[in-house]
CSV table of C-alpha atoms and ligand atoms in Angstrom, one decimal:
chain,number,residue,atom,x,y,z
A,1,MET,CA,31.9,-45.5,-11.3
A,2,ARG,CA,32.3,-42.3,-9.5
A,3,LYS,CA,31.4,-41.1,-5.6
A,4,ILE,CA,30.6,-37.9,-5.4
A,5,ASP,CA,30.1,-36.2,-1.9
A,6,LEU,CA,26.8,-34.4,-1.4
A,7,GLU,CA,28.5,-31.9,0.7
A,8,THR,CA,30.6,-31.0,-2.5
A,9,ILE,CA,27.3,-30.3,-4.2
A,10,THR,CA,25.9,-28.6,-1.3
A,11,GLU,CA,29.2,-26.2,-1.5
A,12,ASN,CA,29.4,-25.7,-5.2
A,13,ILE,CA,25.7,-24.5,-5.1
A,14,ARG,CA,26.4,-22.2,-2.0
A,15,GLU,CA,29.5,-20.7,-4.1
A,16,MET,CA,27.5,-20.1,-7.2
A,17,ILE,CA,24.7,-18.4,-5.7
A,18,LEU,CA,26.8,-15.9,-3.3
A,19,GLU,CA,29.0,-15.3,-6.9
A,20,ALA,CA,25.7,-14.5,-9.0
A,21,ALA,CA,24.4,-12.6,-6.4
A,22,CYS,CA,27.0,-9.9,-6.7
A,23,VAL,CA,28.9,-10.3,-9.7
A,24,LEU,CA,27.1,-9.7,-13.0
A,25,GLU,CA,28.2,-12.4,-15.5
A,26,GLU,CA,30.9,-10.9,-17.4
A,27,ASN,CA,29.0,-11.7,-21.0
A,28,VAL,CA,26.0,-9.9,-20.0
A,29,TRP,CA,28.0,-6.9,-18.4
A,30,GLU,CA,29.6,-6.6,-21.9
A,31,LYS,CA,26.4,-6.6,-23.6
A,32,ILE,CA,25.3,-3.6,-21.1
A,33,ARG,CA,28.6,-1.5,-22.1
A,34,GLU,CA,27.6,-2.2,-25.8
A,35,ALA,CA,24.0,-1.1,-25.0
A,36,ILE,CA,25.6,2.2,-23.6
A,37,LYS,CA,26.9,3.3,-26.7
A,38,LYS,CA,24.0,2.2,-29.1
A,39,GLU,CA,21.0,3.9,-27.0
A,40,GLU,CA,20.0,6.9,-28.6
A,41,SER,CA,17.5,8.4,-25.6
A,42,PRO,CA,19.5,10.3,-23.0
A,43,LEU,CA,17.2,8.9,-20.2
A,44,GLY,CA,17.6,5.1,-21.7
A,45,ARG,CA,21.5,5.8,-21.4
A,46,ASN,CA,21.6,7.4,-18.0
A,47,VAL,CA,19.6,4.1,-16.9
A,48,LEU,CA,22.3,1.9,-18.6
A,49,GLU,CA,25.1,4.2,-17.3
A,50,LYS,CA,23.7,3.7,-13.6
A,51,ILE,CA,23.3,-0.4,-14.4
A,52,ASN,CA,26.8,-0.4,-15.4
A,53,GLU,CA,27.8,1.8,-12.1
A,54,ASN,CA,25.6,-0.5,-9.7
A,55,ALA,CA,27.4,-4.0,-11.2
A,56,GLU,CA,30.7,-2.1,-10.4
A,57,LEU,CA,29.8,-0.8,-7.0
A,58,ALA,CA,28.1,-4.5,-6.1
A,59,LYS,CA,31.0,-6.5,-7.3
A,60,ILE,CA,33.8,-4.2,-5.0
A,61,LYS,CA,31.6,-3.8,-2.1
A,62,ASN,CA,30.7,-7.8,-2.9
A,63,MET,CA,27.0,-6.5,-2.2
A,64,PRO,CA,23.8,-8.3,-4.1
A,65,LEU,CA,23.3,-6.3,-7.8
A,66,CYS,CA,19.6,-6.3,-6.7
A,67,GLN,CA,17.5,-6.6,-3.6
A,68,ASP,CA,15.3,-9.4,-5.0
A,69,THR,CA,17.7,-11.8,-4.5
A,70,GLY,CA,15.3,-14.2,-6.0
A,71,MET,CA,14.4,-17.9,-5.8
A,72,ALA,CA,17.1,-20.4,-6.7
A,73,ILE,CA,16.5,-22.8,-9.7
A,74,VAL,CA,18.8,-25.6,-9.8
A,75,PHE,CA,19.5,-27.8,-12.9
A,76,LEU,CA,21.1,-30.8,-11.9
A,77,GLU,CA,22.6,-32.8,-15.0
A,78,ILE,CA,24.1,-35.9,-13.5
A,79,GLY,CA,26.2,-38.3,-15.1
A,80,SER,CA,24.7,-42.1,-14.8
A,81,GLU,CA,28.0,-43.3,-13.7
A,82,VAL,CA,28.0,-40.7,-10.6
A,83,ILE,CA,27.1,-42.4,-7.3
A,84,PHE,CA,26.1,-40.5,-4.2
A,85,GLN,CA,24.7,-41.6,-0.9
A,86,GLY,CA,21.7,-39.6,0.9
A,87,ASP,CA,19.1,-36.7,0.0
A,88,LEU,CA,20.1,-35.0,-3.1
A,89,GLU,CA,17.2,-32.5,-2.3
A,90,GLU,CA,18.5,-31.7,1.0
A,91,ALA,CA,22.2,-31.3,0.0
A,92,VAL,CA,20.7,-28.4,-2.6
A,93,ASN,CA,18.6,-26.6,0.0
A,94,GLU,CA,21.7,-26.5,2.1
A,95,GLY,CA,23.6,-24.6,-0.5
A,96,VAL,CA,20.8,-22.5,-0.8
A,97,ARG,CA,20.2,-21.8,3.1
A,98,ARG,CA,24.1,-21.2,3.7
A,99,ALA,CA,24.5,-18.8,0.5
A,100,TYR,CA,21.4,-16.8,1.8
A,101,ALA,CA,22.5,-16.7,5.2
A,102,GLN,CA,26.2,-15.9,5.0
A,103,GLY,CA,25.8,-13.8,1.5
A,104,TYR,CA,23.4,-11.5,3.6
A,105,LEU,CA,20.4,-12.2,0.5
A,106,ARG,CA,16.9,-11.5,0.9
A,107,LYS,CA,14.7,-14.4,2.1
A,108,SER,CA,12.0,-14.3,-0.6
A,109,VAL,CA,10.1,-17.7,-0.2
A,110,VAL,CA,7.1,-18.5,1.4
A,111,ARG,CA,6.1,-21.7,2.3
A,112,HIS,CA,2.5,-21.6,0.9
A,113,PRO,CA,1.3,-19.5,-2.0
A,114,LEU,CA,-1.8,-18.5,0.0
A,115,GLU,CA,-0.6,-18.5,3.5
A,116,ARG,CA,2.5,-16.7,2.6
A,117,THR,CA,4.7,-17.1,5.8
A,118,ASN,CA,8.4,-16.9,5.1
A,119,THR,CA,10.5,-19.9,5.4
A,120,GLY,CA,13.2,-17.6,6.4
A,121,ASP,CA,15.9,-19.3,4.5
A,122,ASN,CA,14.8,-18.9,1.2
A,123,THR,CA,14.6,-22.8,0.5
A,124,PRO,CA,13.5,-24.9,-1.0
A,125,ALA,CA,14.9,-24.5,-4.3
A,126,VAL,CA,13.3,-25.2,-7.4
A,127,LEU,CA,15.3,-28.4,-8.6
A,128,HIS,CA,15.1,-29.8,-11.9
A,129,THR,CA,17.2,-33.3,-12.6
A,130,LYS,CA,18.5,-35.3,-15.2
A,131,ILE,CA,20.4,-38.2,-15.7
A,132,VAL,CA,22.7,-38.2,-18.6
A,133,PRO,CA,25.8,-40.6,-20.0
A,134,GLY,CA,29.3,-39.7,-18.2
A,135,ASP,CA,30.9,-39.4,-14.7
A,136,LYS,CA,30.1,-35.5,-14.0
A,137,ILE,CA,27.4,-33.0,-12.6
A,138,LYS,CA,26.8,-30.2,-14.8
A,139,ILE,CA,25.1,-27.7,-12.1
A,140,SER,CA,23.4,-24.7,-13.4
A,141,LEU,CA,21.8,-22.3,-11.4
A,142,ALA,CA,19.6,-19.0,-11.7
A,143,THR,CA,18.4,-17.0,-8.8
A,144,LYS,CA,15.6,-15.3,-10.6
A,145,GLY,CA,13.6,-12.6,-9.5
A,146,ALA,CA,9.7,-12.1,-9.3
A,147,GLY,CA,9.6,-8.8,-11.5
A,148,SER,CA,10.5,-10.6,-14.5
A,149,GLU,CA,9.1,-14.3,-13.8
A,150,ASN,CA,5.8,-12.1,-12.9
A,151,VAL,CA,5.1,-11.5,-16.6
A,152,SER,CA,6.1,-15.1,-17.9
A,153,PHE,CA,3.9,-17.4,-19.4
A,154,VAL,CA,2.6,-20.5,-21.1
A,155,LYS,CA,0.4,-20.3,-24.1
A,156,ILE,CA,-0.8,-23.1,-26.7
A,157,LEU,CA,-1.1,-21.6,-30.0
A,158,SER,CA,-2.5,-23.8,-33.1
A,159,PRO,CA,0.0,-25.0,-35.4
A,160,GLY,CA,-1.4,-23.2,-38.2
A,161,GLU,CA,-0.5,-19.5,-36.5
A,162,GLY,CA,3.3,-20.7,-36.9
A,163,GLU,CA,5.6,-18.3,-36.7
A,164,ASP,CA,3.7,-15.2,-36.8
A,165,GLY,CA,1.8,-16.3,-33.9
A,166,ILE,CA,4.7,-16.9,-32.1
A,167,LYS,CA,6.2,-13.5,-32.8
A,168,LYS,CA,2.5,-12.1,-31.9
A,169,THR,CA,2.6,-13.6,-28.7
A,170,VAL,CA,5.8,-12.9,-27.8
A,171,LEU,CA,5.9,-9.1,-29.0
A,172,GLU,CA,2.2,-8.5,-27.1
A,173,ALA,CA,3.9,-9.8,-23.8
A,174,VAL,CA,6.8,-7.6,-24.1
A,175,LEU,CA,4.5,-4.4,-25.0
A,176,SER,CA,2.5,-5.5,-21.9
A,177,ALA,CA,4.8,-5.6,-19.7
A,178,GLY,CA,6.8,-2.4,-20.5
A,179,GLY,CA,9.2,-1.4,-17.9
A,180,LYS,CA,7.9,-3.6,-15.3
A,181,PRO,CA,10.5,-6.9,-15.4
A,182,CYS,CA,13.6,-4.1,-15.4
A,183,PRO,CA,14.5,-4.0,-19.3
A,184,PRO,CA,16.8,-4.3,-20.9
A,185,LEU,CA,15.9,-8.0,-20.8
A,186,VAL,CA,16.7,-11.6,-22.1
A,187,ILE,CA,13.8,-13.3,-23.4
A,188,GLY,CA,13.6,-17.0,-23.3
A,189,VAL,CA,11.3,-18.4,-25.7
A,190,GLY,CA,10.5,-22.3,-25.4
A,191,ILE,CA,8.4,-23.6,-28.5
A,192,GLY,CA,7.3,-27.3,-28.8
A,193,GLY,CA,6.6,-29.7,-26.3
A,194,THR,CA,3.9,-29.6,-24.2
A,195,LEU,CA,2.5,-27.5,-21.5
A,196,GLU,CA,5.3,-28.1,-18.9
A,197,LYS,CA,8.2,-28.9,-21.5
A,198,ALA,CA,7.7,-25.6,-23.1
A,199,ALA,CA,8.0,-23.8,-19.8
A,200,LEU,CA,11.2,-25.6,-18.9
A,201,LEU,CA,12.7,-24.7,-22.6
A,202,ALA,CA,12.1,-21.4,-21.9
A,203,LYS,CA,13.7,-21.0,-18.5
A,204,GLU,CA,16.7,-23.4,-20.1
A,205,ALA,CA,17.0,-21.0,-22.9
A,206,LEU,CA,17.6,-18.1,-20.5
A,207,LEU,CA,20.6,-20.1,-18.8
A,208,ARG,CA,22.6,-20.4,-22.3
A,209,ASP,CA,25.5,-18.0,-22.6
A,210,ILE,CA,23.9,-14.4,-23.8
A,211,GLU,CA,26.6,-14.6,-26.9
A,212,ASP,CA,25.4,-18.1,-28.6
A,213,GLU,CA,23.0,-18.9,-30.9
A,214,ALA,CA,20.1,-21.4,-31.5
A,215,GLU,CA,21.3,-24.5,-33.1
A,216,HIS,CA,18.5,-25.1,-35.1
A,217,PRO,CA,18.3,-22.3,-38.1
A,218,LEU,CA,14.7,-21.9,-37.5
A,219,ASP,CA,15.2,-20.5,-33.7
A,220,ARG,CA,17.8,-18.8,-34.6
A,221,LYS,CA,16.0,-16.7,-37.4
A,222,LEU,CA,13.4,-16.5,-34.6
A,223,GLU,CA,15.9,-15.2,-32.1
A,224,LYS,CA,17.3,-12.5,-34.8
A,225,GLU,CA,13.8,-11.3,-35.9
A,226,LEU,CA,12.4,-11.5,-32.4
A,227,LEU,CA,15.5,-9.0,-30.9
A,228,GLU,CA,15.1,-6.4,-33.8
A,229,ALA,CA,11.2,-6.5,-33.1
A,230,ILE,CA,11.7,-5.8,-29.4
A,231,ASN,CA,14.2,-3.2,-29.8
A,232,LYS,CA,11.8,-1.2,-32.2
A,233,THR,CA,8.8,-1.1,-29.9
A,234,GLY,CA,10.7,1.7,-28.2
A,235,ILE,CA,10.1,0.4,-24.6
A,236,GLY,CA,13.8,1.2,-24.0
A,237,PRO,CA,15.7,1.0,-20.5
A,238,MET,CA,13.4,0.8,-17.6
A,239,GLY,CA,10.6,1.6,-20.0
A,240,PHE,CA,11.5,5.0,-20.1
A,241,GLY,CA,11.7,4.8,-23.7
A,242,GLY,CA,14.7,3.9,-26.1
A,243,ILE,CA,16.2,1.5,-28.6
A,244,VAL,CA,17.4,-1.0,-26.3
A,245,SER,CA,14.7,-3.1,-24.9
A,246,ALA,CA,15.8,-6.2,-24.8
A,247,LEU,CA,19.8,-7.6,-24.9
A,248,ALA,CA,19.3,-11.2,-26.3
A,249,VAL,CA,16.3,-13.5,-27.4
A,250,LYS,CA,16.9,-17.3,-26.6
A,251,VAL,CA,14.7,-19.6,-28.2
A,252,ASN,CA,14.8,-23.5,-27.2
A,253,SER,CA,12.6,-25.6,-29.3
A,254,TYR,CA,11.2,-29.5,-29.0
A,255,PRO,CA,9.3,-32.0,-31.0
A,256,CYS,CA,5.4,-31.3,-30.2
A,257,HIS,CA,2.1,-33.0,-31.0
A,258,ILE,CA,0.7,-32.8,-34.4
A,259,ALA,CA,-2.7,-30.7,-33.0
A,260,SER,CA,-0.4,-28.1,-31.0
A,261,LEU,CA,2.3,-25.3,-30.9
A,262,PRO,CA,3.1,-24.5,-27.3
A,263,VAL,CA,5.0,-21.2,-26.9
A,264,ALA,CA,6.7,-20.3,-23.4
A,265,VAL,CA,7.9,-17.0,-22.6
A,266,ASN,CA,10.5,-16.4,-19.8
A,267,PHE,CA,11.5,-12.3,-19.3
A,268,GLN,CA,14.7,-12.0,-17.6
A,269,CYS,CA,15.7,-9.0,-16.4
A,270,HIS,CA,19.4,-7.0,-16.8
A,271,ALA,CA,20.3,-8.2,-13.4
A,272,ALA,CA,20.9,-12.0,-15.3
A,273,ARG,CA,22.2,-14.4,-12.1
A,274,HIS,CA,23.2,-17.1,-13.6
A,275,ARG,CA,25.7,-19.7,-12.9
A,276,SER,CA,27.1,-23.2,-14.3
A,277,ARG,CA,29.8,-25.4,-13.3
A,278,VAL,CA,31.0,-29.1,-14.0
A,279,ILE,CA,32.1,-31.0,-11.0
B,1,MET,CA,19.1,16.3,-11.6
B,2,LYS,CA,16.7,18.9,-9.4
B,3,LYS,CA,17.5,18.3,-6.0
B,4,ILE,CA,14.5,18.2,-3.1
B,5,LYS,CA,14.1,18.4,0.1
B,6,LEU,CA,11.4,16.6,1.6
B,7,PRO,CA,8.8,16.5,1.7
B,8,PHE,CA,7.4,18.1,-1.7
B,9,THR,CA,6.1,21.6,-1.5
B,10,GLU,CA,2.6,22.1,-3.4
B,11,SER,CA,4.7,24.4,-5.8
B,12,GLU,CA,7.5,21.7,-6.4
B,13,ILE,CA,4.4,19.2,-7.5
B,14,LEU,CA,3.0,21.4,-9.9
B,15,ASP,CA,6.3,22.3,-11.7
B,16,LEU,CA,7.6,18.6,-12.0
B,17,LYS,CA,7.5,17.4,-15.5
B,18,SER,CA,7.5,13.4,-16.7
B,19,GLY,CA,10.9,12.4,-17.6
B,20,GLU,CA,12.5,14.7,-14.9
B,21,GLY,CA,15.4,13.2,-12.8
B,22,LEU,CA,15.3,14.0,-8.8
B,23,LEU,CA,17.5,13.4,-6.1
B,24,LEU,CA,15.7,13.3,-3.1
B,25,SER,CA,16.7,14.1,0.4
B,26,GLY,CA,14.8,13.6,3.8
B,27,VAL,CA,12.5,11.0,5.0
B,28,ILE,CA,10.7,8.0,2.9
B,29,TYR,CA,9.1,5.1,4.3
B,30,THR,CA,9.0,1.5,2.8
B,31,ALA,CA,6.2,-0.7,2.2
B,32,ARG,CA,5.4,-3.1,-0.3
B,33,ASP,CA,2.8,-5.9,-0.6
B,34,ALA,CA,2.4,-7.4,2.7
B,35,ALA,CA,3.0,-4.4,4.5
B,36,HIS,CA,0.3,-2.7,2.5
B,37,LYS,CA,-2.4,-5.4,3.2
B,38,ARG,CA,-1.6,-4.9,7.0
B,39,MET,CA,-1.9,-1.1,6.9
B,40,LEU,CA,-5.6,-2.0,5.2
B,41,GLU,CA,-6.2,-4.2,7.9
B,42,ASP,CA,-5.2,-1.8,10.6
B,43,LEU,CA,-7.2,1.0,8.8
B,44,GLU,CA,-10.4,-1.6,9.2
B,45,ARG,CA,-9.7,-2.4,12.9
B,46,GLY,CA,-9.7,1.6,13.5
B,47,ASN,CA,-5.7,0.9,14.1
B,48,PRO,CA,-3.0,3.6,14.0
B,49,LEU,CA,-1.2,3.4,10.8
B,50,PRO,CA,2.9,3.0,11.1
B,51,PHE,CA,3.2,6.6,10.0
B,52,GLN,CA,1.3,9.6,8.9
B,53,LEU,CA,0.2,9.1,5.4
B,54,GLU,CA,-0.2,13.0,4.4
B,55,ASP,CA,2.8,14.2,2.9
B,56,SER,CA,4.5,10.7,2.8
B,57,VAL,CA,6.7,9.5,0.2
B,58,ILE,CA,6.1,5.8,0.2
B,59,TYR,CA,9.1,3.4,-1.4
B,60,TYR,CA,8.1,0.0,-2.7
B,61,VAL,CA,11.0,-1.7,-1.6
B,62,GLY,CA,12.3,-5.0,0.5
B,63,PRO,CA,16.0,-4.8,0.8
B,64,THR,CA,18.6,-7.3,1.3
B,65,PRO,CA,19.2,-7.3,5.0
B,66,ALA,CA,22.1,-4.7,6.2
B,67,LYS,CA,25.8,-6.4,6.7
B,68,PRO,CA,27.1,-5.1,10.2
B,69,GLY,CA,28.3,-1.5,10.0
B,70,GLU,CA,26.3,-0.7,7.0
B,71,ALA,CA,22.9,1.4,6.9
B,72,ILE,CA,21.1,-1.1,4.8
B,73,GLY,CA,21.4,-3.7,1.8
B,74,SER,CA,20.7,-3.4,-1.4
B,75,ALA,CA,17.3,-1.5,-1.7
B,76,GLY,CA,16.2,-1.0,-5.3
B,77,PRO,CA,12.6,-0.7,-6.2
B,78,THR,CA,10.0,-3.2,-6.6
B,79,THR,CA,7.0,-3.5,-9.7
B,80,SER,CA,4.7,-0.8,-8.1
B,81,GLN,CA,1.3,-2.2,-10.1
B,82,ARG,CA,1.1,-4.7,-7.5
B,83,MET,CA,0.3,-2.1,-4.8
B,84,ASP,CA,-1.9,-0.4,-6.8
B,85,ARG,CA,-5.2,-2.0,-5.3
B,86,TYR,CA,-3.8,-0.8,-1.6
B,87,ALA,CA,-2.3,2.5,-3.0
B,88,MET,CA,-6.1,3.5,-4.2
B,89,VAL,CA,-7.0,3.7,-0.3
B,90,LEU,CA,-4.0,5.2,1.0
B,91,MET,CA,-4.1,8.0,-1.8
B,92,GLU,CA,-7.7,8.8,-0.5
B,93,LEU,CA,-5.8,9.5,3.1
B,94,GLY,CA,-3.5,11.7,1.7
B,95,ALA,CA,-0.4,9.3,0.5
B,96,LYS,CA,-0.1,10.6,-3.0
B,97,ILE,CA,3.6,10.2,-3.6
B,98,SER,CA,5.3,6.9,-4.6
B,99,ILE,CA,8.3,5.3,-5.9
B,100,GLY,CA,8.2,1.9,-7.5
B,101,LYS,CA,9.1,1.1,-11.0
B,102,GLY,CA,6.9,0.3,-14.0
B,103,ASP,CA,3.8,1.4,-15.5
B,104,ARG,CA,0.5,1.7,-13.3
B,105,SER,CA,-3.4,0.6,-14.3
B,106,LEU,CA,-5.7,3.2,-15.5
B,107,GLU,CA,-7.8,3.1,-12.1
B,108,PHE,CA,-4.5,4.2,-10.3
B,109,ARG,CA,-3.9,6.8,-12.4
B,110,GLU,CA,-7.2,8.5,-12.6
B,111,LYS,CA,-7.2,8.5,-8.9
B,112,LEU,CA,-3.7,10.1,-8.8
B,113,LYS,CA,-4.7,12.9,-10.9
B,114,GLU,CA,-7.8,13.5,-8.7
B,115,CYS,CA,-5.4,13.5,-5.7
B,116,ARG,CA,-2.9,15.6,-7.7
B,117,GLY,CA,0.1,13.0,-6.3
B,118,LEU,CA,3.1,12.0,-8.3
B,119,TYR,CA,4.7,8.7,-9.1
B,120,LEU,CA,8.3,8.4,-9.2
B,121,SER,CA,10.5,5.2,-10.8
B,122,ALA,CA,13.5,4.4,-9.3
B,123,ILE,CA,16.1,2.4,-11.2
B,124,GLY,CA,15.0,-1.7,-10.8
B,125,GLY,CA,18.1,-3.6,-10.4
B,126,ALA,CA,20.0,-0.8,-9.3
B,127,GLY,CA,19.7,-1.6,-5.2
B,128,ALA,CA,23.5,-1.4,-4.8
B,129,LEU,CA,23.6,1.7,-6.4
B,130,ILE,CA,20.8,3.3,-4.4
B,131,SER,CA,21.6,1.8,-1.1
B,132,GLN,CA,24.3,4.2,-0.9
B,133,SER,CA,21.7,7.5,-0.7
B,134,ILE,CA,20.1,5.7,1.9
B,135,LYS,CA,21.5,7.1,5.5
B,136,THR,CA,19.4,5.6,8.1
B,137,CYS,CA,17.2,2.7,8.3
B,138,GLU,CA,14.9,2.0,11.2
B,139,LEU,CA,12.3,-0.6,11.7
B,140,ILE,CA,9.1,0.5,12.7
B,141,ALA,CA,6.0,-1.5,12.0
B,142,TYR,CA,5.5,-5.2,11.4
B,143,PRO,CA,8.9,-6.8,12.3
B,144,GLU,CA,7.7,-10.2,11.3
B,145,LEU,CA,7.2,-9.4,7.9
B,146,GLY,CA,11.3,-9.6,7.5
B,147,PRO,CA,11.9,-7.7,4.2
B,148,GLU,CA,8.2,-6.8,3.9
B,149,ALA,CA,8.1,-4.9,7.1
B,150,VAL,CA,7.9,-1.1,7.3
B,151,TYR,CA,11.1,1.2,7.6
B,152,ARG,CA,11.7,4.5,7.8
B,153,LEU,CA,14.8,5.7,6.0
B,154,GLU,CA,16.5,9.0,6.1
B,155,VAL,CA,17.8,9.4,2.4
B,156,GLU,CA,20.4,12.2,0.7
B,157,ASP,CA,20.2,12.7,-2.7
B,158,PHE,CA,18.1,9.3,-3.3
B,159,PRO,CA,17.9,9.0,-7.7
B,160,ALA,CA,14.2,8.9,-9.1
B,161,ILE,CA,12.7,10.2,-12.2
B,162,VAL,CA,9.2,11.6,-12.6
B,163,ALA,CA,7.0,9.2,-14.3
B,164,TYR,CA,3.7,10.6,-13.7
B,165,ASP,CA,3.0,14.4,-13.0
B,166,LEU,CA,0.1,16.3,-12.4
B,167,TRP,CA,-0.2,17.8,-16.0
B,168,GLY,CA,-0.8,13.9,-17.6
B,169,GLY,CA,2.7,13.4,-18.7
B,170,ASP,CA,3.6,9.8,-18.8
B,171,ILE,CA,7.1,8.9,-19.5
B,172,PHE,CA,6.5,5.1,-20.4
B,173,ALA,CA,4.0,6.3,-23.2
B,174,SER,CA,5.8,9.6,-24.3
B,175,GLY,CA,9.2,7.6,-24.3
B,176,ARG,CA,7.8,4.9,-26.0
B,177,LEU,CA,6.0,6.8,-28.7
B,178,LEU,CA,9.7,8.8,-29.2
B,179,TYR,CA,11.8,5.7,-30.2
B,180,ARG,CA,9.3,3.4,-31.5
B,181,LYS,CA,10.5,2.6,-35.3
C,301,SF4,S1,12.7,-7.8,-12.2
C,301,SF4,FE1,15.2,-8.5,-11.7
C,301,SF4,S2,16.5,-6.4,-12.0
C,301,SF4,FE2,14.3,-5.7,-11.4
C,301,SF4,S3,13.9,-5.9,-9.5
C,301,SF4,FE3,13.7,-8.0,-10.1
C,301,SF4,S4,15.3,-8.9,-9.7
C,301,SF4,FE4,15.7,-7.1,-9.9
């Protein structure tokens, strides 16, 4: 058994949020630089150059990349040989509280969806936990803005709609979202499972390294073909037209019922603020 | 990039074409969802609005808090379409220029045409960069709304792109058409 102090989790979360808010992940940044070279539209290229400049400035000035510093979504994979004492959820929220206060990040969470009073400290986080073998804790987090989350959804297709149905669903969503979710995008697609599982798969897909490929050959094929199709829509950076509409498509899948084909589409804007750590 | 000294003149509005890059200098006002809702409630109650709508430029933004010594934190645009329902009312009263990101509803666009207004897009997710063009930031209404309050901003060479012009030009539609494969 390994004892982990909850303060360690709090502090790791604080650090990860602060870093994610101000420093664009290197692999995403590299994709932006590549996109500048690829983009055919002069206006689109200009937008990408500004995104690159913004990332440089944010890093130097230790300032948030985007004013929407999001809601904190935290995934904890907790080894079954780990023990801790106290309130885990509160430890996570305390990390969020500290980061948003210290980093001058925007507090964007309201207490009730209809009543809408700001909680003032950006808590609570959305927390997902999983018990896994081992004596470590893996923390993965995303601070996700609403612009891209607002155009995301889950839809349950019929099995007969198959691969084409999934492609059609994703493409229609990308076309109707246009410039709203701040393209170039990363698209997380969850297929299979159930209503909530598909949504979770899509979110987890976004947490993958932007450079990696899905394990299953069918998912990999979807990733490649969807990326090509999305970049043919013409949407381009900020929706002003161009050939770089998405930087990557990530597909995660899971077994599902004989009668259903759930598909979730989670949009991620170019300000992809993700971090993960193992403690 | 065309330099514009705010407020826009009638002839400048006539001249601008969708896709054109602008650098705005002068005063703009911030308002997003909650502030728009409050402004409409104030109108209903016959209360004065935080700023004069005529000749105004409204920027859809909720900035991050300013660090000590800075005028403002990161301050990029938010998605405009959420504001359409409110903007329709404000346009009737003279607020015909707004800055945000993304396309807008058909109803909004009809109204914009009728009011001879412009819709500009800033670069979403470039909040740090955009903040450099904001020289002062003064809270003028609804302080309890925090980042959603109304601020008066003095800007210098604030970068924006003409999204919808007076002549039916639409950068989202024309851009997509041009690069669709
Ligand atoms: S969609 Fe992303 S980049 Fe755009 S404003 Fe929201 S958080 Fe920022």
